[in-house]
Amino acid sequence: MTGAGRRKADGSSTRGQPVNGARALLRTLVNSDVDVCFANPGTSEMHFIAALDDVPEMRTVLGLFEGVATGAADGYARITGRPAATLLHLGPGMANGMANLHNARRARSPMVNIVGEHATYHRVHDTPLTSDIETVAGTFSNWVRTPQRTADLGPAAADAVVAAMGPPAGIATLVLPADVSWGDGGRAEPPAPRRAPATVASDDVRRIAKLLDSGERVTFLLGGSATRAEALRCASRIREATGASVLTETSLARLERGGGLPVVDRLNYRGGAALRQLAGTRHLVLVDARPPVAFFAYPGRPSVLTPEDSEVHVLATAGDDVAGALAELADLVAPGVAAVPGPVRPRAERDAELPTGPLTAAAIGAAVAALLPDGAIVVDEGVTSGGHVQQALTDGPRHDWLNVTGGAIGIGLPLAVGAAIGAPDRRVLGLQADGSTMYTIQGLWTMARENLDITTIVFANREYGILRGELARVGATAGPRALDLLDLGRPDLDFVALATGMGVAAERATTAEHFTAALRRALAGSGPRLVEAVL
Amino acid sequence: MTGAGRRKADGSSTRGQPVNGARALLRTLVNSDVDVCFANPGTSEMHFIAALDDVPEMRTVLGLFEGVATGAADGYARITGRPAATLLHLGPGMANGMANLHNARRARSPMVNIVGEHATYHRVHDTPLTSDIETVAGTFSNWVRTPQRTADLGPAAADAVVAAMGPPAGIATLVLPADVSWGDGGRAEPPAPRRAPATVASDDVRRIAKLLDSGERVTFLLGGSATRAEALRCASRIREATGASVLTETSLARLERGGGLPVVDRLNYRGGAALRQLAGTRHLVLVDARPPVAFFAYPGRPSVLTPEDSEVHVLATAGDDVAGALAELADLVAPGVAAVPGPVRPRAERDAELPTGPLTAAAIGAAVAALLPDGAIVVDEGVTSGGHVQQALTDGPRHDWLNVTGGAIGIGLPLAVGAAIGAPDRRVLGLQADGSTMYTIQGLWTMARENLDITTIVFANREYGILRGELARVGATAGPRALDLLDLGRPDLDFVALATGMGVAAERATTAEHFTAALRRALAGSGPRLVEAVL
């Protein structure tokens, strides 16, 4: 411990003695319970790095590419509910992490970006690494600040954490000029006061309750924090008591499921199927969710998926006490009614029916459902193949399911890294498409470096499979030159070699038996492993 | 050939028949001599992809990550002087390519980005993949446009090429809404009129000539297009006749050197060394260059490197006829004086002195100088190790030397891809640091897919070596936790496995003899190879 701020016994903190900016920043972050930093540093961040030895409570995790750092911070936030910091090297470093910052924004994950910047007096020279950091950061952040004096850094860091936590949670980007970091006169700050979620007015809850009395079909659409266990149980009670339908949004930051939790279907990614799920709905009630819209536009198909003769209502938004509003509604319309537990298939039964023969996505789903330990975290970037596993796990052990929330692929491996750092006692299973894996393949190295208990399954179909479907859906006729751009098999990617090259043990499976054995080995050992499933 | 525009015998083109937007766009690009597209497509770009079979003159090159596409377009532009197109998937795809777009902006490389976007009527729904593309593109582009109607697409594409070509050249970003792409009523356009470079006024040239008569020390600083053969010869004539000093900027888009071209030193990356190179200069003459400034700020060291008692003059800027201005000046102050050729060491002499024993950066430089074929292109992302090779090649065969221009590492492999596509008859040698290689390691796969004659040398020192030096330079004391963040050796990266996993033949060298043999094999064969040089 240095003199730069220390936590008091009651958990509060005092302002510290004057130190340099970097130490004040780090100590303030730790004071505010931000104690993990996913980093890919450069010269302008060297004082921050040097200060790490003075603030040992801050754990740093190195990524070989910034998209690993930002995606990991997202995964950490989804699992812990707390922001991690990232450390990024000027504008280009932030740009490299930006696709996953986009995903994190859509996941409403709390995060504190520290983006290194030239010294305040150096920027004017427009040197090679200079770019417009604030303008770019403004497109994905809900808070951006560039302190100009070292004394401002501690308060800025405390404010950044509060801005990130919300609610609603989001990305706070603190741009750190090098001289502000190395300058003297910084002070560690105690945590700034946190915002409380807004309580949904009881009148608004009763208004929704009345809809459920109307005899017209009501569908609840759950998103954000409404896909966690307690909220799902409330939704189940409401469904049981009133006959309302309940769906979740398509891409969820974190869905708790399995282990007897109530089962709630997802709104389908395909617009046509989603329209069928919503058909007949007269009242659509959004619970920390947004009105359903097609992911992409297609010629001649609707963008808006809300049935034309329906009304949209809002029970709670991201800034509200979402679980509280659902609980109040459940107590109102379903007093004494219990949630309906989802089915749980005995593990012994599954074990006896382990798949054999050709390796398919369905076989992989069956094997995963049989072998996944309780309390696992599943990261789904399987694109065309992940759904089979999700289906198989519906009556499986309790687990969290993490989606790509912003449609930017290349988050799967980083998300797994962050989830594993955030929950070291839980097993993480990554479902990856071959195409998506390649975007941030560097994440494997961080898994090895931190010896994380992550099992990665790569569905190797050797094409951008989803795009073949999309080509047809947009009504385009595909010739050989078009199809060649969707083909990943020239040359084939060897994921065993790629994983091994980054220190992750790996094997390739071409039959269901081999896959099951490989998965069993991977889940039994400690540290990361990869299984390339050739489909 | 479709009906959508065709080149006439005299090279001009006529407007084509109505076609869909994607075809009009592709045909217009080809009409304007943009006939290579580095692509990583998604759903919103499917009509563009489908149209490729109608416009076979457009060559597409697939990357597994957008940073490969944008860095390759930069390399292509630096070698051919012409823009390539990129095809990027909405905001996150552009973000993934953005660090190399930053480098390309600093290289003043012409480039036409095609960034897919949601249909015009779909954007309002703020679906998961929606982001503010135009605002972000504005930070690195000198031209941004989002056509709202299919009829506007052909003219926009023609304008984009002109904007990219300049002079000064730069990045044009055309945002392509899906419905504008799939809509009917597009027409292929002929090339738009190109801008001519501005002629530097003879009075301004004579003003510089007078400085050379003053008896005071004059230093020319060359950048941009002033580092090409003809400009270097003019600079050599001026130096020979007047005794002026000549330097190039530190990070150059393309320096022609070797094979007897006049030798011109680079301004050192280290501020202190640069100050010594410039000491005594009374008049600093910028030739398509910027006033010298330290790359980073350091505590207590100057940002501005121009000597305090010197005057800065401008002979020509990027929008000017730079070579013409230099030639005019040379004819004025050095009539009848020839350029002084640089030394060329006979290859036989080098062959006889091939290095033996421990593998060092110097040994690698000697081996490269002995074995590199004439007319090669060298891409330097060797960070702490590339300088040795550059030094050794000073009296080597003729070659082009390409630097990282914007300080954003992760461009080396992509730059090599683009250079090889642009100059299929030339050998490309990539000098890579282990850390820098990992940022866009996916570039190896494109080398294999396109069977490009690229030899990649990875200097594996297993650390962020440059940052160890920077840590000391910023005056920071490094403890074990700081140093751990600069260490890439936990676990070691196996570049042979990584390359093999992407279809690139590779071997590891640990002695000078082994390295020389491996390099010889790599340069003798066709297609890509990688040599991991363990230092």
Tab-separated table of C-alpha atoms in Angstrom, chain B residues 12-13 28-29 31-33 143 145 154-163 165-166 189-195:
chain	number	residue	atom	x	y	z
B	12	SER	CA	-12.959	6.885	-72.038
B	13	SER	CA	-16.250	5.422	-70.959
B	28	THR	CA	-18.021	2.789	-62.234
B	29	LEU	CA	-15.066	1.799	-60.078
B	31	ASN	CA	-14.248	2.533	-65.355
B	32	SER	CA	-12.121	4.703	-63.047
B	33	ASP	CA	-9.337	2.086	-62.949
B	143	TRP	CA	-14.294	12.576	-48.467
B	145	ARG	CA	-20.717	10.407	-48.751
B	154	GLY	CA	-22.526	5.852	-59.923
B	155	PRO	CA	-21.697	9.568	-59.666
B	156	ALA	CA	-20.714	9.110	-56.024
B	157	ALA	CA	-18.325	6.296	-56.935
B	158	ALA	CA	-16.706	8.374	-59.681
B	159	ASP	CA	-16.336	11.291	-57.262
B	160	ALA	CA	-14.883	9.001	-54.608
B	161	VAL	CA	-12.079	7.907	-56.901
B	162	VAL	CA	-11.206	11.490	-57.785
B	163	ALA	CA	-11.260	12.473	-54.119
B	165	MET	CA	-6.516	10.331	-56.048
B	166	GLY	CA	-6.171	14.007	-55.110
B	189	GLU	CA	-20.430	6.467	-64.828
B	190	PRO	CA	-17.299	7.318	-66.775
B	191	PRO	CA	-14.320	8.547	-64.774
B	192	ALA	CA	-14.752	12.007	-63.286
B	193	PRO	CA	-12.141	14.634	-64.240
B	194	ARG	CA	-9.000	14.270	-62.168
B	195	ARG	CA	-7.296	17.111	-60.379
